[in-house]
mmCIF file of C-alpha atoms and ligand atoms in Angstrom:
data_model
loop_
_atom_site.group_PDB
_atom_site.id
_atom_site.type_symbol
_atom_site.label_atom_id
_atom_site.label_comp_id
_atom_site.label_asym_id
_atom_site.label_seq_id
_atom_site.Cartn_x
_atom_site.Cartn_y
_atom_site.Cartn_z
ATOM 1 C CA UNK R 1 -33.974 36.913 -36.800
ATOM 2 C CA UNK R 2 -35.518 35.082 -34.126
ATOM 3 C CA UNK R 3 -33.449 35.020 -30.723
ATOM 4 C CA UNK R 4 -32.011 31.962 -29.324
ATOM 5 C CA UNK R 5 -31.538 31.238 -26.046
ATOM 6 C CA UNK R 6 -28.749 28.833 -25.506
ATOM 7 C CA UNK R 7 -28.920 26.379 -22.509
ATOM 8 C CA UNK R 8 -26.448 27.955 -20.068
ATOM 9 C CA UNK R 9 -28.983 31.263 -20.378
ATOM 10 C CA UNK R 10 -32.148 29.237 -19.925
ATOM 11 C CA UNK R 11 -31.965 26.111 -18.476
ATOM 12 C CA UNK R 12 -34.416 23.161 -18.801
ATOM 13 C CA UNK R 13 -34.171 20.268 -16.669
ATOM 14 C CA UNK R 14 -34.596 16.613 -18.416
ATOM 15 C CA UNK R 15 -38.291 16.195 -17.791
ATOM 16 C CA UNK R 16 -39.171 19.774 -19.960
ATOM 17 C CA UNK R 17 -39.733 22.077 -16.836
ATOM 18 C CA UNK R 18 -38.245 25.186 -16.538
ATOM 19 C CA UNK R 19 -34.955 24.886 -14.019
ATOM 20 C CA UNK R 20 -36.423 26.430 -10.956
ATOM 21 C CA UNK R 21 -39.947 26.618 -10.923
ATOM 22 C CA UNK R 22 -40.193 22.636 -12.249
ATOM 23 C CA UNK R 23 -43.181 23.638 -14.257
ATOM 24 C CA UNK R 24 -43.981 22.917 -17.967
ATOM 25 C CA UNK R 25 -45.291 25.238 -20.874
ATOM 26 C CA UNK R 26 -48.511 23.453 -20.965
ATOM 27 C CA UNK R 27 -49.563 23.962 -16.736
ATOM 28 C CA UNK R 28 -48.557 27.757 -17.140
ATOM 29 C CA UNK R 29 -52.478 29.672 -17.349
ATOM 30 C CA UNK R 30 -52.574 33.179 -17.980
ATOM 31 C CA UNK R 31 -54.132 34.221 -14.634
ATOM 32 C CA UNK R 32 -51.341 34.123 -12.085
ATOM 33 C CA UNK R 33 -51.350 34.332 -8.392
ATOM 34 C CA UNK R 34 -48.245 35.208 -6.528
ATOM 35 C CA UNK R 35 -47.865 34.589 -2.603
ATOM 36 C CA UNK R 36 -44.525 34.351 -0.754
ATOM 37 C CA UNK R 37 -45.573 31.859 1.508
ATOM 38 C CA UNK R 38 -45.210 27.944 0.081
ATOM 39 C CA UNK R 39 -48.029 27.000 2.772
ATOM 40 C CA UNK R 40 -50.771 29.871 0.947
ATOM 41 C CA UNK R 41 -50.605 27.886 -1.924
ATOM 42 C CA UNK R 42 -53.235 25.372 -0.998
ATOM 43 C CA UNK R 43 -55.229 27.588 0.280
ATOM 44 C CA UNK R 44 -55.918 29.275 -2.690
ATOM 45 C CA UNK R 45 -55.973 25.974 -4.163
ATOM 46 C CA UNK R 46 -58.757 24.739 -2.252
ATOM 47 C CA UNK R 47 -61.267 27.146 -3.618
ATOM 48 C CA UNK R 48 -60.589 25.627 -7.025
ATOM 49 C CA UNK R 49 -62.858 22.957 -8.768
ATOM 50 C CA UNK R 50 -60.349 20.422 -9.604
ATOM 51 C CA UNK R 51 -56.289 20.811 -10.237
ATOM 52 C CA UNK R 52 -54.430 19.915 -13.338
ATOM 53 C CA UNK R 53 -50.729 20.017 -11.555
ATOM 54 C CA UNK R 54 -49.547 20.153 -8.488
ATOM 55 C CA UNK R 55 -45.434 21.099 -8.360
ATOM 56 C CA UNK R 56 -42.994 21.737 -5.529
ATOM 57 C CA UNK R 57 -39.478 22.420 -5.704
ATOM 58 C CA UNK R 58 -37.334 24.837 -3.182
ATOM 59 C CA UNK R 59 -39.844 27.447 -2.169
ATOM 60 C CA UNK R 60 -41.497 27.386 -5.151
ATOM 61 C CA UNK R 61 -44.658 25.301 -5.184
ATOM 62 C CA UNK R 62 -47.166 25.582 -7.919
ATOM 63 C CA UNK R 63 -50.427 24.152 -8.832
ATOM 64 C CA UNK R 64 -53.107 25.154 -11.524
ATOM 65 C CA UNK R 65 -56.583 24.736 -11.441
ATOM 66 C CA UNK R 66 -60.045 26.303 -12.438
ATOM 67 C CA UNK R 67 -61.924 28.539 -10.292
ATOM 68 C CA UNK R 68 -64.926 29.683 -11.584
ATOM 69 C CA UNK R 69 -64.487 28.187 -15.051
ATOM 70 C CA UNK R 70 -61.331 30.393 -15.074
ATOM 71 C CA UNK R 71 -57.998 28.835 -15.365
ATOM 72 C CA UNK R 72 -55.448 29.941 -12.603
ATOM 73 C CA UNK R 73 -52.170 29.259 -11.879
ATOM 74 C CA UNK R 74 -50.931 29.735 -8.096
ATOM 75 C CA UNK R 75 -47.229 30.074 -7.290
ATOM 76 C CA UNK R 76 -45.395 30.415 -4.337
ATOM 77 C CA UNK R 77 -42.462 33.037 -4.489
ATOM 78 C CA UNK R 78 -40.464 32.494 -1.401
ATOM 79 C CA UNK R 79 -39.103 35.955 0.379
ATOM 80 C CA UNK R 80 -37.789 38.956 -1.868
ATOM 81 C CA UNK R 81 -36.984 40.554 -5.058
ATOM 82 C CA UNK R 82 -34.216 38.016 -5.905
ATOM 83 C CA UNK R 83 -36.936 35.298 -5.753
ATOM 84 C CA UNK R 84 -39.091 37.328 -8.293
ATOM 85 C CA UNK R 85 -35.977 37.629 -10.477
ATOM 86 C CA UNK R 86 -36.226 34.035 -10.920
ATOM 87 C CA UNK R 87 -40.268 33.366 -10.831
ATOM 88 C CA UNK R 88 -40.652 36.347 -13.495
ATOM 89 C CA UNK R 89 -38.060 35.123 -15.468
ATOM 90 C CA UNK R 90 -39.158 31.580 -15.761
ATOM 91 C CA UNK R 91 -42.875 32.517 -16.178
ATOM 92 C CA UNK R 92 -42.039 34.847 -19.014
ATOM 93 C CA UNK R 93 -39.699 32.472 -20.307
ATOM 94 C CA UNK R 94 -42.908 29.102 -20.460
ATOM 95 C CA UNK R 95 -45.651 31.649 -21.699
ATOM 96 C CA UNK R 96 -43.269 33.448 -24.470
ATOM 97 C CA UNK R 97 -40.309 30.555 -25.647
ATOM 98 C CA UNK R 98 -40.273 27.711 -27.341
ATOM 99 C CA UNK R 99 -38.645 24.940 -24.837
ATOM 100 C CA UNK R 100 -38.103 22.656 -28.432
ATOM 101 C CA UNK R 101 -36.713 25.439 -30.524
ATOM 102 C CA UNK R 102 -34.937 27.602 -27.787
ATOM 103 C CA UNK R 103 -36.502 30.427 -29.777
ATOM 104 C CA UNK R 104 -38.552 33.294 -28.167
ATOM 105 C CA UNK R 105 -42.207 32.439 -30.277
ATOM 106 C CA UNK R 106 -44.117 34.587 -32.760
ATOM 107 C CA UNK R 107 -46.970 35.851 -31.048
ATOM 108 C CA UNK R 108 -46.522 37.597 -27.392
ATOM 109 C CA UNK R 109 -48.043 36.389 -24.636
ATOM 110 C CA UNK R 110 -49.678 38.392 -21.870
ATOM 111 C CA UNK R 111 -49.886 37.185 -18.342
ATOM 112 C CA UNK R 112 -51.848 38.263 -15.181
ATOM 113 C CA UNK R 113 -50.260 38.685 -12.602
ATOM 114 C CA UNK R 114 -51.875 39.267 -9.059
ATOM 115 C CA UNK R 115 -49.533 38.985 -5.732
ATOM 116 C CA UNK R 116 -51.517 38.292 -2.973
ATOM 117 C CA UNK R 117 -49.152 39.137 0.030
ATOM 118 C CA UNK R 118 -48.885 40.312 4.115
ATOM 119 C CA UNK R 119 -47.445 43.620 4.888
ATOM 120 C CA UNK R 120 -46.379 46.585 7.433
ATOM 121 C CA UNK R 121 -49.138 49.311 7.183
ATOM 122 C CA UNK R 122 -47.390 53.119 7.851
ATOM 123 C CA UNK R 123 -50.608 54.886 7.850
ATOM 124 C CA UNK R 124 -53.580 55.960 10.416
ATOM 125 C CA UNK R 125 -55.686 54.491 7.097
ATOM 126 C CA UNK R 126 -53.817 51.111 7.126
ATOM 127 C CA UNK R 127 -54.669 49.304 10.463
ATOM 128 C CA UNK R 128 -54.321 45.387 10.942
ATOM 129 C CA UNK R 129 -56.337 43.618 8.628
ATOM 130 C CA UNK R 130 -56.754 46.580 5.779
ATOM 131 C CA UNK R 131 -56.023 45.158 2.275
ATOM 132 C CA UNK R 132 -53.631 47.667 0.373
ATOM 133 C CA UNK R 133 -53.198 47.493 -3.261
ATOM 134 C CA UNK R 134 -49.951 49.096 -4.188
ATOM 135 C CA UNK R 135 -50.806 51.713 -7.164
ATOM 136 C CA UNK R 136 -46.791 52.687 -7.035
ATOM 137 C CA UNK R 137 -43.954 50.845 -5.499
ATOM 138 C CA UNK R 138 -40.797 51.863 -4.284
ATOM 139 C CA UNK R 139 -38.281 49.163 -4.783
ATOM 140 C CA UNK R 140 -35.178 49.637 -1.817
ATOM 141 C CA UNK R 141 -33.919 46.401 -3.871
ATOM 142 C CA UNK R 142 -32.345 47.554 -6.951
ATOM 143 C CA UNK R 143 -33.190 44.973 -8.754
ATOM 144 C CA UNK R 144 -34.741 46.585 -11.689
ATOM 145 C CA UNK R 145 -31.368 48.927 -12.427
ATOM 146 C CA UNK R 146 -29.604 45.805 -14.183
ATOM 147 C CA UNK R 147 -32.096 45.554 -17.271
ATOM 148 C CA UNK R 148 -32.156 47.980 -19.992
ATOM 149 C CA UNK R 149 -35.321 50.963 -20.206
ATOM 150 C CA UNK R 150 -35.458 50.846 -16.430
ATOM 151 C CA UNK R 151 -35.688 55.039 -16.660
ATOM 152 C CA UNK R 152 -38.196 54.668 -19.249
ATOM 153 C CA UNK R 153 -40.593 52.796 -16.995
ATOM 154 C CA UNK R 154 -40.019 54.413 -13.563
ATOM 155 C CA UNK R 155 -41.325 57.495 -12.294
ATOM 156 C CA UNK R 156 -38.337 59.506 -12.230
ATOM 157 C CA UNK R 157 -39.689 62.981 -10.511
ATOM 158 C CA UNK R 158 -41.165 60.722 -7.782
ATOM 159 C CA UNK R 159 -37.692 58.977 -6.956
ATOM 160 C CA UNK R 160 -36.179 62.239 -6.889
ATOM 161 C CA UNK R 161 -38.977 63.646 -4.761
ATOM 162 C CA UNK R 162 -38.448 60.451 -2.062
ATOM 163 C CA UNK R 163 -34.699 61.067 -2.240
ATOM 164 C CA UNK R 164 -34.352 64.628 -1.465
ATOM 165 C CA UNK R 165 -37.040 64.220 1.187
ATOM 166 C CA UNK R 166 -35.123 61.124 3.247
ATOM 167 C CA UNK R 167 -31.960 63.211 2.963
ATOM 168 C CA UNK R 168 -29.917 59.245 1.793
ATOM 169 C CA UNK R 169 -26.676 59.500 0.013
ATOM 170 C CA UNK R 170 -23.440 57.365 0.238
ATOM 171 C CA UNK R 171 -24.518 53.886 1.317
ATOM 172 C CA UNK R 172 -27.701 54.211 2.381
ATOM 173 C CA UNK R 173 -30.244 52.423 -0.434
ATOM 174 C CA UNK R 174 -27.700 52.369 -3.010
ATOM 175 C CA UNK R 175 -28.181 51.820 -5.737
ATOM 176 C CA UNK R 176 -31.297 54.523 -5.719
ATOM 177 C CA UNK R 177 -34.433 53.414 -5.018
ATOM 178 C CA UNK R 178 -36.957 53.356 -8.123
ATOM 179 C CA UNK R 179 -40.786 54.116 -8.189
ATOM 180 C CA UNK R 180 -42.964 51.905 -10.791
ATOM 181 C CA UNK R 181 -46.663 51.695 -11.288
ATOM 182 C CA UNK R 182 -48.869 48.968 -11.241
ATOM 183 C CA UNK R 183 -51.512 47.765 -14.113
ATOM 184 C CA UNK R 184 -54.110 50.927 -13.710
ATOM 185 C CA UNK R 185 -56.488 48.125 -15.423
ATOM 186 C CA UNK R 186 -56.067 45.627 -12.691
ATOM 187 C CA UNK R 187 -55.952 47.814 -9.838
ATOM 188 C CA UNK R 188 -59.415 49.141 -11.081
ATOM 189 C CA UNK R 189 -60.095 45.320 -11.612
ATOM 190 C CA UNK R 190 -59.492 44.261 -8.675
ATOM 191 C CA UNK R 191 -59.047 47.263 -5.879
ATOM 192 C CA UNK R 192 -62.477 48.392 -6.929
ATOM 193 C CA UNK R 193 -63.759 51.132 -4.199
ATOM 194 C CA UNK R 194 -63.478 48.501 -1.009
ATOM 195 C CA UNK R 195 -59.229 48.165 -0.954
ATOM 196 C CA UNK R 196 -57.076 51.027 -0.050
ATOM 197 C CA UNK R 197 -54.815 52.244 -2.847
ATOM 198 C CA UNK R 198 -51.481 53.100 -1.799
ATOM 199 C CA UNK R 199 -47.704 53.693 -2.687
ATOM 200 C CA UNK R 200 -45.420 50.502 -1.370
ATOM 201 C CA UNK R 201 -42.026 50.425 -0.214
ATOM 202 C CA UNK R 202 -40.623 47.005 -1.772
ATOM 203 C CA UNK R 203 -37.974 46.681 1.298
ATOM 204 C CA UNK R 204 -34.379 44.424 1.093
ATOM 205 C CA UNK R 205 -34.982 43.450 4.024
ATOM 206 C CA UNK R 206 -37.978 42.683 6.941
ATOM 207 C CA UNK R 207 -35.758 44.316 9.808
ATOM 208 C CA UNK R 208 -33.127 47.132 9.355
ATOM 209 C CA UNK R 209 -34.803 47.816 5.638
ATOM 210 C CA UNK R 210 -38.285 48.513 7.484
ATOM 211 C CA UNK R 211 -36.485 50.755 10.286
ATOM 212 C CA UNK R 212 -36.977 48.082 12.526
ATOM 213 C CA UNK R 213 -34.266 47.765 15.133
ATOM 214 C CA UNK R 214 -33.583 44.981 17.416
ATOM 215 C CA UNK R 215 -29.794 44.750 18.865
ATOM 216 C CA UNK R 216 -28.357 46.996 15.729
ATOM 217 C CA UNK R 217 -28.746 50.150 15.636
ATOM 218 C CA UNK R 218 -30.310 51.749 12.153
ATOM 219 C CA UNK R 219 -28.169 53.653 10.556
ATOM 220 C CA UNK R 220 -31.165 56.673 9.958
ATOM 221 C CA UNK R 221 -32.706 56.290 12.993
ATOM 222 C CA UNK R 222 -35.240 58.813 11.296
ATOM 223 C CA UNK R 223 -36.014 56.571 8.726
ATOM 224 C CA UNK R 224 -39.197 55.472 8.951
ATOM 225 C CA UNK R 225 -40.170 58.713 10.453
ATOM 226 C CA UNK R 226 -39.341 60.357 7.501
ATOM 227 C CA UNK R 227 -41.209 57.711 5.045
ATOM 228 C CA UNK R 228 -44.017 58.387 7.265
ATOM 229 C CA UNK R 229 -44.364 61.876 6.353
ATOM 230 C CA UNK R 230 -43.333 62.073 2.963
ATOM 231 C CA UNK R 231 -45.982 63.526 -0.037
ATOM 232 C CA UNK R 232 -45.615 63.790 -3.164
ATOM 233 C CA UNK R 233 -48.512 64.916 -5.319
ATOM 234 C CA UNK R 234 -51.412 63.288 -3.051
ATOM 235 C CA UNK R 235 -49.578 60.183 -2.431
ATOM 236 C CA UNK R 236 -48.549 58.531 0.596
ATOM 237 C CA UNK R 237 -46.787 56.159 1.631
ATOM 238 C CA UNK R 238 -49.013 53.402 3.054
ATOM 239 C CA UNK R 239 -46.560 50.188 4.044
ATOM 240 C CA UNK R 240 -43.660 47.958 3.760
ATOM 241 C CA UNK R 241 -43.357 44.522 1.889
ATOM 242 C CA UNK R 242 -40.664 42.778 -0.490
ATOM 243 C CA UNK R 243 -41.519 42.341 -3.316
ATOM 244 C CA UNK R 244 -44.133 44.353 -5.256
ATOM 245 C CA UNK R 245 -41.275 46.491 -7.190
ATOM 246 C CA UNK R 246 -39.511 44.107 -8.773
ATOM 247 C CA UNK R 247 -42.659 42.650 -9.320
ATOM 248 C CA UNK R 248 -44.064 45.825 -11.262
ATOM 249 C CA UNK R 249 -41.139 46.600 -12.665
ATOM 250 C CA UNK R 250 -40.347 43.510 -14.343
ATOM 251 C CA UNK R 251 -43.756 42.810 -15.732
ATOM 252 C CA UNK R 252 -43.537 46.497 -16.973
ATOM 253 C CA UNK R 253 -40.501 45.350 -19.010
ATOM 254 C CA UNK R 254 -41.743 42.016 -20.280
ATOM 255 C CA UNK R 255 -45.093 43.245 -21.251
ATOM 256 C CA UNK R 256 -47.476 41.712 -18.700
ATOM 257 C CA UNK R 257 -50.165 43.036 -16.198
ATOM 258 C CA UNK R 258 -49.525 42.792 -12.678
ATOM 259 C CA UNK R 259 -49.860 44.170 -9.214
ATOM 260 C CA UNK R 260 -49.817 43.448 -5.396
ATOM 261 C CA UNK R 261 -52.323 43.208 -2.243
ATOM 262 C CA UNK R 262 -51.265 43.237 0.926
ATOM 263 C CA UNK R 263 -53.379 42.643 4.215
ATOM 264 C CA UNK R 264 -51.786 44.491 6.890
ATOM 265 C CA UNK R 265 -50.587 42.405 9.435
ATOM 266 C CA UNK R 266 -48.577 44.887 11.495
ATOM 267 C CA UNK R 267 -48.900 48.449 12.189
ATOM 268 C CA UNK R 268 -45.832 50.429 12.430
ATOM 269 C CA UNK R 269 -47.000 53.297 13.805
ATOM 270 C CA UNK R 270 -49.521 52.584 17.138
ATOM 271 C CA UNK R 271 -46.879 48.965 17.440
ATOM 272 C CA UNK R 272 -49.593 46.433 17.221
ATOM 273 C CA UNK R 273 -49.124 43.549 15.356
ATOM 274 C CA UNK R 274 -51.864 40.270 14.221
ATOM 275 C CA UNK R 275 -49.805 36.788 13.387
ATOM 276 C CA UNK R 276 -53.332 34.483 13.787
ATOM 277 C CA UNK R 277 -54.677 36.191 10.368
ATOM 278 C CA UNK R 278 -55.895 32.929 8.282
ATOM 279 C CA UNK R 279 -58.905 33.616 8.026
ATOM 280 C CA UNK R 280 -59.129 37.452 7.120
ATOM 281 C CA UNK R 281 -55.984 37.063 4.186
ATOM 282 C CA UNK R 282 -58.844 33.603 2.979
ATOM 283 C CA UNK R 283 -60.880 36.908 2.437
ATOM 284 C CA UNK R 284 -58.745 38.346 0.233
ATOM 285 C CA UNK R 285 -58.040 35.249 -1.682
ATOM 286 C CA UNK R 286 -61.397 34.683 -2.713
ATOM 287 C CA UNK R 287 -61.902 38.438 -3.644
ATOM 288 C CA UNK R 288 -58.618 38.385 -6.149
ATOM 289 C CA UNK R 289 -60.428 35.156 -7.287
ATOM 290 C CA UNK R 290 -63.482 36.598 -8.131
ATOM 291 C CA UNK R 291 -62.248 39.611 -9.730
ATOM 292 C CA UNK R 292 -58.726 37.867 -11.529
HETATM 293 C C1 R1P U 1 -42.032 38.855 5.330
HETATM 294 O O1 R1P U 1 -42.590 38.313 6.473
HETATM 295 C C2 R1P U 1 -42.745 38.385 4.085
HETATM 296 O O2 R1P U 1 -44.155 38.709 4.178
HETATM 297 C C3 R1P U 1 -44.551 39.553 3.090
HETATM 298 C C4 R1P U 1 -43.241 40.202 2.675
HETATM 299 O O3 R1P U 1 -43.326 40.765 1.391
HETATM 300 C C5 R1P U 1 -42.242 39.092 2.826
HETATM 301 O O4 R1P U 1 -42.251 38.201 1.749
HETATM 302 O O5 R1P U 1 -45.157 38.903 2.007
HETATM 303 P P1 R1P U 1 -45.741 37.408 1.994
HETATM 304 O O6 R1P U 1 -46.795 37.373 3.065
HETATM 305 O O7 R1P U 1 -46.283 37.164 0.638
HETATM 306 O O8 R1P U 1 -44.594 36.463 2.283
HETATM 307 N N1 URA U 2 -44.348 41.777 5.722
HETATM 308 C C1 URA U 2 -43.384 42.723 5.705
HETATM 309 O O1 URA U 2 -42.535 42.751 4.815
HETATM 310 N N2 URA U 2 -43.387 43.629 6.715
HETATM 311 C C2 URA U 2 -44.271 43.618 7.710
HETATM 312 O O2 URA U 2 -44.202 44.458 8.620
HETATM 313 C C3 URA U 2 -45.261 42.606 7.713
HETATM 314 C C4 URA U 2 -45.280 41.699 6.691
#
C-alpha cells in the first residue's frame, strides 16, 4: 500500500506550495544549491541564463534557473540544523509526493544536493579563504537521532573515537554527537584535487558550540583544544559550521546525494578573521556551478 500523508503531517498552503519553502513540484530541479544566507541567493542566481521562479518566504528564498543548459535550483537555508529539518523535508517531500494524491509516488527521485557555505577553519591547512569540502561531518546538533537507521548510516567507531578523546559526558553535547559521510561521488565531482577535504563539526551554535567565549565562560575550556588535536585514522578535524550533518545525514536517509563547501572565513587558531569575502566565496559559486 501506498503511504498517505495526511495534511496535519504535510502541509500545503492554498496556492500548491509546500508550507515553508512556498515552492511548487514543478520549480523543484534536481541540482540543488544550499546557502544559509537569503542575500547569496542572487548571487548564484546571476550567473544563470534566465530564471523560471523566483520565491521568498521567512529565510527561505528560492529561485531556479539554467546555468549552463543545466537546470538548478538555489535555496536559501537560514542558520542551523533545525532549518535543514524543514528545507530537507519539504524538498524530499516536492521531488518524491504527490501534492494531488497525498501519496508518496512510484518511482524515487534523486536530488543533488550541494551546500555552498562560510566556515571556522581549525587547521594550519585551512587559512582564510581555503574552500573545505566536508568528506565526514560531525553533527553537535542531534538532529539525526530522532529518525529511524540513524546507527546504520553513521560511523559509529569514529563517534566513539571523538568521544573518548574530548573526555564529554553528562550535559555536554548530549545527545552524542554523530559522524556521517558525504556523497564520495560528489565530493570527487566537485572537490576534485584543488579543495581541501576535511572532517566538519556541524556546531548548535556559532559561539559557546565553537569554543568561542565572550562574557560566558565555556564549560570545557579545553574544547576546541582538544578538537584541534584529535585523529582518527588520518582524519582531522578541519572547521566549524552548522549545518553540513544534518545535511548528510538526512539525505543519507532519504536517498539523495549531497555535501557541503565551506570557504574559510575565520581562523581559529592564529585569530584572524575576513568578513569583506564577496568576491572569493563568487569563486566558489561558479566552481560548484561548473562541476554540479
Ligand atoms: C554562521 O555565521 C553561519 O555561517 C555558516 C554557518 O554554517 C552558519 O549558517 O554558513 P553560511 O555562510 O551558509 O550561513
Ligand atoms: N561560520 C561558522 O559557523 N563559524 C565560523 O567561524 C565562521 C562561519
Amino acid at each position: 500500500m501506498k503511504k498517505y500523508f495526511p495534511s496535519s503531517e504535510l502541509i500545503i498552503n492554498e496556492d500548491g506550495s509546500v508550507f515553508h519553502l512556498h515552492v511548487k513540484p514543478e520549480w523543484l530541479a534536481d541540482k540543488v544549491i544550499l546557502v544559509g544566507d537569503p542575500g547569496r541567493v542572487a548571487l548564484v542566481a546571476s550567473h544563470f541564463e534566465n530564471k523560471e521562479c523566483e520565491v521568498e518566504s521567512r529565510e527561505f528564498k528560492t529561485i531556479t534557473g539554467t546555468y549552463k543548459g543545466k537546470r538548478i535550483t538555489v535555496v536559501s537555508t537560514g542558520i542551523g540544523c533545525d532549518n535543514i529539518d524543514i528545507v530537507m523535508n519539504e524538498l524530499d517531500a516536492l521531488a518524491n509526493i504527490d501534492f494531488e494524491t497525498r501519496e508518496e509516488k512510484e518511482k524515487f527521485r534523486q536530488l543533488e544536493l550541494v551546500r555552498i557555505g562560510t566556515c571556522g577553519g581549525l587547521q594550519p591547512n585551512t587559512p582564510v579563504g581555503t574552500f573545505v569540502c566536508s568528506q565526514k561531518s560531525i553533527g553537535f546538533d542531534g538532529l539525526l537521532n530522532f529518525y529511524a537507521g540513524r546507527n546504520a548510516v553513521c560511523d559509529l567507531p569514529f563517534e566513539r573515537a571523538f568521544l573518548n578523546h574530548m573526555g564529554w559526558s553528562g550535559n555536554m553535547c548530549a545527545p552524542a554527537p554523530y559522524v556521517i559521510d558525504a556523497s564520495e561521488e560528489l565530493i570527487d565531482r566537485i572537490a576534485k584535487k584543488d579543495m581541501v577535504r576535511g572532517v566538519t563539526i556541524a556546531a548548535g551554535g556559532f559561539f559557546g558550540p565553537q569554543g568561542r567565549e565572550l562574557r560566558i565562560p565555556l564549560a570545557d575550556p579545553k574544547q576546541n583544544d582538544k578538537i584541534e588535536a584529535f585523529e582518527y585514522k588520518g582524519f582531522k578535524i578541519t572547521n566549524f559550521e552548522m549545518e553540513s550533518s544534518a545535511l548528510a545525514g538526512l539525505s543519507r536517509l532519504m536517498g539523495h546525494k549531497a555535501m557541503t563547501v565551506c570557504m574559510v572565513i575565520a581562523n581559529r587558531l592564529i585569530k584572524e578573521a575576513n568578513t569583506g569575502y564577496k568576491n572569493t566565496i563568487d569563486t566558489l559559486i561558479q566552481t560548484v556551478l561548473d562541476r554540479i
